[in-house]
Tab-separated table of C-alpha atoms in Angstrom:
chain	number	residue	atom	x	y	z
A	1	UNK	CA	0.001	0.058	-0.068
A	2	UNK	CA	1.015	3.529	-0.551
A	3	UNK	CA	1.982	5.538	2.409
A	4	UNK	CA	-0.794	8.084	3.375
A	5	UNK	CA	0.942	10.914	5.233
A	6	UNK	CA	-2.147	13.159	4.747
A	7	UNK	CA	-5.467	11.710	5.187
A	8	UNK	CA	-8.887	13.255	5.120
A	9	UNK	CA	-10.768	13.013	8.417
A	10	UNK	CA	-14.165	11.441	8.230
A	11	UNK	CA	-16.180	13.189	5.465
A	12	UNK	CA	-19.919	13.362	5.773
A	13	UNK	CA	-22.082	12.070	2.996
A	14	UNK	CA	-23.393	14.641	0.808
A	15	UNK	CA	-26.635	16.033	2.079
A	16	UNK	CA	-29.650	16.160	-0.191
A	17	UNK	CA	-30.772	19.577	-0.933
A	18	UNK	CA	-34.373	20.731	-0.854
A	19	UNK	CA	-35.796	20.963	-4.305
A	20	UNK	CA	-35.767	24.561	-5.503
A	21	UNK	CA	-38.169	26.185	-8.027
A	22	UNK	CA	-36.592	25.791	-11.471
A	23	UNK	CA	-36.986	27.415	-14.751
A	24	UNK	CA	-38.955	25.525	-17.501
A	25	UNK	CA	-36.854	22.454	-18.439
A	26	UNK	CA	-35.466	21.942	-21.829
A	27	UNK	CA	-37.650	20.024	-24.415
A	28	UNK	CA	-37.338	16.203	-24.063
A	29	UNK	CA	-35.015	14.829	-26.826
A	30	UNK	CA	-37.082	12.582	-29.189
A	31	UNK	CA	-36.618	8.960	-28.740
A	32	UNK	CA	-36.826	6.218	-31.289
A	33	UNK	CA	-36.831	2.594	-30.219
A	34	UNK	CA	-36.894	1.236	-33.762
A	35	UNK	CA	-33.430	-0.225	-34.620
A	36	UNK	CA	-32.312	0.064	-38.211
A	37	UNK	CA	-32.440	-3.333	-39.986
A	38	UNK	CA	-28.824	-3.116	-40.938
A	39	UNK	CA	-27.591	-3.429	-37.461
A	40	UNK	CA	-29.758	-6.261	-36.148
A	41	UNK	CA	-26.853	-8.828	-36.694
A	42	UNK	CA	-24.743	-7.198	-33.884
A	43	UNK	CA	-27.231	-8.409	-31.269
A	44	UNK	CA	-27.903	-12.256	-31.426
A	45	UNK	CA	-29.569	-12.365	-28.042
A	46	UNK	CA	-33.339	-11.947	-27.420
A	47	UNK	CA	-34.120	-8.272	-26.410
A	48	UNK	CA	-35.996	-7.642	-23.184
A	49	UNK	CA	-39.206	-5.779	-23.656
A	50	UNK	CA	-38.695	-2.108	-22.783
A	51	UNK	CA	-40.629	-0.393	-19.982
A	52	UNK	CA	-40.866	3.286	-20.970
A	53	UNK	CA	-42.105	5.862	-18.664
A	54	UNK	CA	-45.714	6.815	-19.549
A	55	UNK	CA	-44.578	10.300	-20.442
A	56	UNK	CA	-40.913	11.367	-20.633
A	57	UNK	CA	-40.116	14.349	-18.274
A	58	UNK	CA	-37.176	16.129	-16.765
A	59	UNK	CA	-36.774	15.488	-12.950
A	60	UNK	CA	-34.429	17.170	-10.601
A	61	UNK	CA	-31.451	15.185	-9.195
A	62	UNK	CA	-31.026	17.706	-6.327
A	63	UNK	CA	-27.421	18.283	-7.551
A	64	UNK	CA	-25.998	21.699	-8.081
A	65	UNK	CA	-23.457	22.568	-10.731
A	66	UNK	CA	-20.789	22.834	-7.985
A	67	UNK	CA	-21.387	19.081	-7.261
A	68	UNK	CA	-21.755	17.976	-10.932
A	69	UNK	CA	-20.617	19.865	-13.986
A	70	UNK	CA	-21.567	17.757	-17.066
A	71	UNK	CA	-19.022	19.378	-19.515
A	72	UNK	CA	-16.379	18.850	-17.022
A	73	UNK	CA	-17.196	15.253	-16.252
A	74	UNK	CA	-18.361	13.378	-19.243
A	75	UNK	CA	-16.127	14.596	-22.235
A	76	UNK	CA	-12.875	14.639	-20.192
A	77	UNK	CA	-11.658	10.994	-20.542
A	78	UNK	CA	-13.374	9.101	-17.870
A	79	UNK	CA	-15.926	7.486	-20.127
A	80	UNK	CA	-16.411	7.423	-23.926
A	81	UNK	CA	-20.074	6.213	-24.054
A	82	UNK	CA	-21.842	9.416	-23.154
A	83	UNK	CA	-22.750	11.711	-26.090
A	84	UNK	CA	-23.491	15.388	-26.219
A	85	UNK	CA	-27.246	15.591	-27.416
A	86	UNK	CA	-27.816	19.322	-26.808
A	87	UNK	CA	-26.350	22.488	-25.255
A	88	UNK	CA	-25.271	21.329	-21.813
A	89	UNK	CA	-26.954	17.944	-22.252
A	90	UNK	CA	-25.431	14.551	-22.237
A	91	UNK	CA	-27.114	11.143	-22.948
A	92	UNK	CA	-25.842	7.705	-22.072
A	93	UNK	CA	-26.718	4.375	-20.573
A	94	UNK	CA	-26.465	3.226	-17.018
A	95	UNK	CA	-27.141	-0.567	-16.696
A	96	UNK	CA	-30.147	-0.978	-18.956
A	97	UNK	CA	-31.470	2.688	-18.488
A	98	UNK	CA	-31.162	5.261	-21.288
A	99	UNK	CA	-30.835	8.615	-19.606
A	100	UNK	CA	-30.256	12.264	-20.491
A	101	UNK	CA	-28.701	14.791	-18.158
A	102	UNK	CA	-28.818	18.442	-18.511
A	103	UNK	CA	-28.082	21.746	-16.620
A	104	UNK	CA	-31.140	24.009	-15.955
A	105	UNK	CA	-30.711	27.790	-16.245
A	106	UNK	CA	-29.788	27.892	-12.510
A	107	UNK	CA	-27.184	25.271	-13.037
A	108	UNK	CA	-28.915	22.541	-11.186
A	109	UNK	CA	-28.987	19.017	-12.832
A	110	UNK	CA	-31.911	17.184	-14.004
A	111	UNK	CA	-32.483	13.984	-15.853
A	112	UNK	CA	-34.869	12.469	-18.349
A	113	UNK	CA	-35.354	8.747	-18.486
A	114	UNK	CA	-36.028	7.553	-22.022
A	115	UNK	CA	-36.002	3.859	-21.549
A	116	UNK	CA	-35.719	1.215	-18.761
A	117	UNK	CA	-36.176	-2.545	-18.556
A	118	UNK	CA	-36.986	-2.280	-14.777
A	119	UNK	CA	-38.525	0.740	-13.150
A	120	UNK	CA	-38.106	4.494	-12.818
A	121	UNK	CA	-37.128	4.022	-9.263
A	122	UNK	CA	-34.435	1.571	-10.080
A	123	UNK	CA	-33.164	3.754	-12.937
A	124	UNK	CA	-32.919	6.759	-10.579
A	125	UNK	CA	-30.929	4.747	-7.964
A	126	UNK	CA	-28.570	3.278	-10.549
A	127	UNK	CA	-27.904	6.740	-11.838
A	128	UNK	CA	-27.121	8.311	-8.556
A	129	UNK	CA	-24.808	5.388	-7.983
A	130	UNK	CA	-23.061	6.002	-11.197
A	131	UNK	CA	-22.697	9.612	-10.395
A	132	UNK	CA	-20.977	8.716	-7.088
A	133	UNK	CA	-23.252	11.013	-5.199
A	134	UNK	CA	-22.379	9.499	-1.866
A	135	UNK	CA	-19.185	11.622	-1.982
A	136	UNK	CA	-19.598	15.389	-1.484
A	137	UNK	CA	-17.411	17.006	-3.976
A	138	UNK	CA	-17.553	20.435	-2.361
A	139	UNK	CA	-16.483	18.973	0.983
A	140	UNK	CA	-13.452	17.172	-0.223
A	141	UNK	CA	-12.404	20.078	-2.453
A	142	UNK	CA	-12.642	22.303	0.488
A	143	UNK	CA	-10.020	20.169	2.222
A	144	UNK	CA	-7.745	20.126	-0.940
A	145	UNK	CA	-8.110	23.826	-1.312
A	146	UNK	CA	-7.132	24.600	2.262
A	147	UNK	CA	-3.725	22.925	1.813
A	148	UNK	CA	-3.076	23.786	-1.919
A	149	UNK	CA	-3.526	27.309	-3.239
A	150	UNK	CA	-3.246	26.290	-6.791
A	151	UNK	CA	-5.907	23.707	-6.363
A	152	UNK	CA	-8.124	26.385	-4.767
A	153	UNK	CA	-7.593	28.680	-7.761
A	154	UNK	CA	-8.513	25.970	-10.257
A	155	UNK	CA	-11.536	24.986	-8.309
A	156	UNK	CA	-12.882	28.485	-8.716
A	157	UNK	CA	-13.034	28.085	-12.395
A	158	UNK	CA	-13.558	24.281	-12.909
A	159	UNK	CA	-16.096	23.434	-10.176
A	160	UNK	CA	-18.135	20.187	-10.565
A	161	UNK	CA	-15.474	17.968	-12.009
A	162	UNK	CA	-16.688	14.679	-10.549
A	163	UNK	CA	-15.270	11.217	-10.695
A	164	UNK	CA	-17.790	8.617	-11.982
A	165	UNK	CA	-18.468	5.148	-10.652
A	166	UNK	CA	-18.865	2.990	-13.653
A	167	UNK	CA	-19.559	-0.695	-14.255
A	168	UNK	CA	-16.065	-2.417	-14.008
A	169	UNK	CA	-16.479	-4.488	-17.196
A	170	UNK	CA	-17.506	-1.507	-19.197
A	171	UNK	CA	-14.813	0.627	-17.743
A	172	UNK	CA	-12.128	-2.082	-18.433
A	173	UNK	CA	-12.987	-2.648	-22.098
A	174	UNK	CA	-13.072	1.175	-22.705
A	175	UNK	CA	-9.555	1.537	-21.218
A	176	UNK	CA	-8.254	-1.301	-23.226
A	177	UNK	CA	-9.340	0.725	-26.385
A	178	UNK	CA	-7.717	3.880	-24.905
A	179	UNK	CA	-4.222	2.496	-25.000
A	180	UNK	CA	-1.795	4.644	-27.144
A	181	UNK	CA	-4.934	6.178	-28.804
A	182	UNK	CA	-6.815	9.421	-29.431
A	183	UNK	CA	-10.324	10.436	-28.317
A	184	UNK	CA	-11.895	10.212	-31.831
A	185	UNK	CA	-10.459	6.607	-32.496
A	186	UNK	CA	-11.299	5.509	-28.842
A	187	UNK	CA	-14.925	6.602	-29.271
A	188	UNK	CA	-15.238	4.876	-32.512
A	189	UNK	CA	-14.062	1.553	-30.968
A	190	UNK	CA	-16.200	1.869	-27.958
A	191	UNK	CA	-19.163	2.578	-30.131
A	192	UNK	CA	-18.405	-0.716	-32.151
A	193	UNK	CA	-18.166	-2.637	-28.942
A	194	UNK	CA	-21.220	-1.145	-27.498
A	195	UNK	CA	-23.230	-2.211	-30.666
A	196	UNK	CA	-22.844	-5.725	-29.591
A	197	UNK	CA	-25.153	-5.146	-26.591
A	198	UNK	CA	-28.947	-4.697	-26.523
A	199	UNK	CA	-30.297	-1.760	-28.437
A	200	UNK	CA	-32.126	0.640	-26.185
A	201	UNK	CA	-33.146	3.530	-28.529
A	202	UNK	CA	-32.004	6.637	-30.390
A	203	UNK	CA	-31.691	10.118	-29.115
A	204	UNK	CA	-31.078	13.209	-31.333
A	205	UNK	CA	-30.132	10.721	-34.257
A	206	UNK	CA	-27.469	8.848	-31.929
A	207	UNK	CA	-28.026	5.173	-31.153
A	208	UNK	CA	-27.547	3.899	-27.617
A	209	UNK	CA	-27.033	0.199	-26.471
A	210	UNK	CA	-26.637	-1.511	-23.139
A	211	UNK	CA	-23.035	-2.471	-22.611
A	212	UNK	CA	-22.512	-5.963	-23.789
A	213	UNK	CA	-22.212	-8.863	-21.484
A	214	UNK	CA	-19.216	-11.124	-21.434
A	215	UNK	CA	-21.123	-13.652	-23.570
A	216	UNK	CA	-21.989	-11.014	-26.121
A	217	UNK	CA	-18.397	-9.785	-26.209
A	218	UNK	CA	-17.201	-13.357	-26.817
A	219	UNK	CA	-19.366	-13.394	-29.993
A	220	UNK	CA	-16.978	-11.098	-31.958
A	221	UNK	CA	-13.717	-12.420	-33.292
A	222	UNK	CA	-10.182	-10.879	-33.239
A	223	UNK	CA	-10.490	-10.504	-37.107
A	224	UNK	CA	-13.679	-8.692	-36.768
A	225	UNK	CA	-12.033	-6.232	-34.294
A	226	UNK	CA	-9.016	-5.775	-36.524
A	227	UNK	CA	-11.296	-5.041	-39.451
A	228	UNK	CA	-13.009	-2.514	-37.352
A	229	UNK	CA	-9.725	-0.798	-36.831
A	230	UNK	CA	-8.677	-1.952	-33.169
A	231	UNK	CA	-5.182	-2.978	-34.442
A	232	UNK	CA	-3.130	-4.739	-31.778
A	233	UNK	CA	-5.741	-3.995	-29.105
A	234	UNK	CA	-7.949	-6.655	-30.576
A	235	UNK	CA	-5.998	-9.417	-29.199
A	236	UNK	CA	-5.964	-7.807	-25.808
A	237	UNK	CA	-9.892	-7.584	-25.753
A	238	UNK	CA	-10.362	-11.081	-26.993
A	239	UNK	CA	-7.668	-12.261	-24.354
A	240	UNK	CA	-9.189	-10.353	-21.541
A	241	UNK	CA	-12.729	-11.481	-22.325
A	242	UNK	CA	-11.464	-15.210	-22.327
A	243	UNK	CA	-9.637	-14.645	-19.129
A	244	UNK	CA	-12.693	-13.195	-17.388
A	245	UNK	CA	-14.801	-16.011	-18.635
A	246	UNK	CA	-12.571	-18.661	-16.970
A	247	UNK	CA	-12.782	-16.937	-13.537
A	248	UNK	CA	-14.619	-19.062	-10.890
A	249	UNK	CA	-17.974	-17.551	-10.306
A	250	UNK	CA	-17.898	-15.357	-13.397
A	251	UNK	CA	-15.722	-12.519	-14.615
A	252	UNK	CA	-18.137	-9.854	-13.878
A	253	UNK	CA	-18.405	-11.051	-10.305
A	254	UNK	CA	-14.570	-11.200	-10.102
A	255	UNK	CA	-14.220	-7.546	-11.213
A	256	UNK	CA	-16.902	-6.371	-8.780
A	257	UNK	CA	-15.016	-8.268	-5.915
A	258	UNK	CA	-12.013	-6.052	-6.495
A	259	UNK	CA	-13.986	-3.151	-4.826
A	260	UNK	CA	-13.255	-4.800	-1.533
A	261	UNK	CA	-9.444	-5.132	-1.887
A	262	UNK	CA	-6.610	-2.735	-1.205
A	263	UNK	CA	-5.379	-0.616	-4.114
A	264	UNK	CA	-2.104	-2.630	-4.782
A	265	UNK	CA	-4.009	-5.773	-4.730
A	266	UNK	CA	-6.483	-4.383	-7.331
A	267	UNK	CA	-3.607	-3.106	-9.516
A	268	UNK	CA	-1.877	-6.520	-9.298
A	269	UNK	CA	-5.125	-8.395	-10.128
A	270	UNK	CA	-6.029	-6.272	-13.077
A	271	UNK	CA	-2.496	-6.428	-14.403
A	272	UNK	CA	-2.877	-10.293	-14.988
A	273	UNK	CA	-5.364	-9.331	-17.683
A	274	UNK	CA	-3.929	-9.153	-21.228
A	275	UNK	CA	-3.236	-5.590	-22.288
A	276	UNK	CA	-3.676	-4.043	-18.779
A	277	UNK	CA	-0.686	-2.148	-17.375
A	278	UNK	CA	-0.258	0.114	-14.422
A	279	UNK	CA	-1.821	3.176	-16.066
A	280	UNK	CA	-4.910	1.364	-17.457
A	281	UNK	CA	-5.291	-0.586	-14.126
A	282	UNK	CA	-5.230	2.729	-12.177
A	283	UNK	CA	-7.889	4.272	-14.515
A	284	UNK	CA	-10.128	1.122	-13.866
A	285	UNK	CA	-9.480	1.194	-10.182
A	286	UNK	CA	-10.175	4.853	-9.869
A	287	UNK	CA	-13.292	5.111	-12.260
A	288	UNK	CA	-15.158	1.859	-11.356
A	289	UNK	CA	-13.611	0.106	-8.229
A	290	UNK	CA	-14.012	2.669	-5.492
A	291	UNK	CA	-10.061	3.126	-5.223
A	292	UNK	CA	-10.388	6.824	-4.755
A	293	UNK	CA	-6.595	7.316	-4.213
A	294	UNK	CA	-5.601	5.567	-7.368
A	295	UNK	CA	-3.392	7.785	-9.623
A	296	UNK	CA	-3.305	7.077	-13.408
A	297	UNK	CA	0.187	8.306	-14.405
A	298	UNK	CA	0.764	9.395	-17.980
A	299	UNK	CA	2.811	12.136	-19.497
A	300	UNK	CA	0.280	14.808	-18.601
A	301	UNK	CA	0.210	13.771	-14.965
A	302	UNK	CA	4.010	13.579	-15.086
A	303	UNK	CA	4.141	17.143	-16.193
A	304	UNK	CA	1.805	18.237	-13.372
A	305	UNK	CA	3.957	16.170	-10.786
A	306	UNK	CA	7.293	17.668	-11.922
A	307	UNK	CA	5.964	21.140	-11.913
A	308	UNK	CA	3.995	21.207	-8.622
A	309	UNK	CA	4.811	18.053	-6.486
A	310	UNK	CA	8.276	16.856	-7.484
A	311	UNK	CA	10.173	19.852	-9.018
A	312	UNK	CA	13.493	17.904	-8.464
A	313	UNK	CA	12.517	15.524	-11.193
A	314	UNK	CA	11.852	18.074	-13.915
A	315	UNK	CA	13.513	16.946	-17.086
A	316	UNK	CA	13.867	13.274	-16.047
A	317	UNK	CA	12.455	10.612	-18.145
A	318	UNK	CA	9.405	8.779	-16.689
A	319	UNK	CA	9.993	5.180	-15.695
A	320	UNK	CA	7.720	2.601	-13.923
A	321	UNK	CA	9.482	3.143	-10.771
A	322	UNK	CA	8.965	6.946	-10.968
A	323	UNK	CA	5.207	6.363	-11.743
A	324	UNK	CA	5.052	4.882	-8.121
A	325	UNK	CA	6.884	7.839	-6.802
A	326	UNK	CA	4.301	10.203	-8.496
A	327	UNK	CA	1.406	8.198	-7.026
A	328	UNK	CA	2.933	8.507	-3.620
A	329	UNK	CA	3.500	12.192	-3.894
A	330	UNK	CA	-0.180	12.695	-4.774
A	331	UNK	CA	-1.546	10.527	-2.021
A	332	UNK	CA	0.949	12.242	0.449
A	333	UNK	CA	-0.460	15.655	-0.444
A	334	UNK	CA	-4.188	15.039	-1.136
A	335	UNK	CA	-4.946	11.853	1.052
A	336	UNK	CA	-7.439	9.121	0.451
A	337	UNK	CA	-9.240	11.079	-2.332
A	338	UNK	CA	-6.055	11.901	-4.116
A	339	UNK	CA	-7.569	10.404	-7.369
A	340	UNK	CA	-10.292	13.010	-7.264
A	341	UNK	CA	-7.716	15.854	-6.945
A	342	UNK	CA	-5.598	14.510	-9.709
A	343	UNK	CA	-8.641	14.359	-11.955
A	344	UNK	CA	-9.299	18.140	-11.581
A	345	UNK	CA	-5.575	18.852	-12.083
A	346	UNK	CA	-5.525	16.659	-15.318
A	347	UNK	CA	-8.728	18.311	-16.689
A	348	UNK	CA	-7.169	21.733	-16.165
A	349	UNK	CA	-4.417	20.645	-18.612
A	350	UNK	CA	-6.816	19.941	-21.383
A	351	UNK	CA	-6.725	22.548	-24.133
A	352	UNK	CA	-10.645	22.930	-24.104
A	353	UNK	CA	-10.567	23.611	-20.270
A	354	UNK	CA	-7.382	25.948	-20.321
A	355	UNK	CA	-9.589	28.319	-22.248
A	356	UNK	CA	-11.790	28.656	-19.264
A	357	UNK	CA	-8.929	29.856	-17.095
A	358	UNK	CA	-7.585	33.477	-16.945
A	359	UNK	CA	-4.746	33.990	-19.418
A	360	UNK	CA	-2.404	35.035	-16.581
A	361	UNK	CA	-2.924	31.899	-14.760
A	362	UNK	CA	-1.148	29.643	-17.366
A	363	UNK	CA	1.446	32.185	-18.345
A	364	UNK	CA	2.630	32.472	-14.707
A	365	UNK	CA	2.681	28.678	-14.270
A	366	UNK	CA	4.398	28.021	-17.511
A	367	UNK	CA	7.127	30.674	-16.634
A	368	UNK	CA	7.530	29.097	-13.290
A	369	UNK	CA	7.801	25.560	-14.945
A	370	UNK	CA	10.389	26.769	-17.536
A	371	UNK	CA	12.376	28.497	-14.853
A	372	UNK	CA	12.528	25.339	-12.768
A	373	UNK	CA	13.744	23.198	-15.767
A	374	UNK	CA	16.351	25.770	-16.756
A	375	UNK	CA	17.511	26.473	-13.240
């Protein structure tokens, strides 16, 4: 286990806010549940009969924008299955529920349930779990900001960047696709894999599927994946699916059981799967397995670390041993929710988010970084 020299004291569960009067919600996106005939071959299993709400409507989640910013959470590299279907509106699938999320004019978050195979109550519960609402973002950020002036400054401009709690299998396959890849290609691959699952409907011209089960994933061959543009990742996906199918009790159950283990045990277990290295394992651990202090270390995080946490390593080449040192530095500074802190710092490095920050902020930081390297 990584040493934790700074720990957060017990943090209270986020309190539900009283519903506030809200402006008229945005129009409900149109939903089509008729799948194009050309795609029926992707789903050989019998489709469950959908249970659609009698009348689609927008319902408050009792979440403010400071607790959940959709643009800072969904298109920033945690998941590649949610699509923008309108201004400040994103649509995706949680379990078997097809849902849209949007910000109202006052910033509060509401949702529209388009399709479910169970009930509206189950859908809302699954959505809240997926959004990790048991953790108060404002409270852990307050602790981070008290000990890190730079974090406090970023938080003023990038509030609501939340860590999701995804289905482990879904998260695993997505990050196998992400290896040495760009967002456009990752999304295309994830869309192909998703099409193997049960079709749930179309919103704003975009089709949505329940993420495929292991059996459905096993129905595609390595050659088919290579023809779809997966390249060398095809063998890793096929190998991982096979490895999971051989797990006693089932692969999906095995993945879920990792939520009860220590971080290093989780990393070691995931790294036995084909194509899963330390970075991919840390992503899966943080975004789906309740390992809130997992730190996925790539070149961006390395730059953050050498600029703000380990300046003595500026200019040094990143190695696996140094990845561990970076993780330890983040945990030492931010404690048991270090992965949440790292997520905001990573998002702040994205070109699309830098545009939201004052110009003087980055010019000052970049000059400081250059001075450190040259000094």
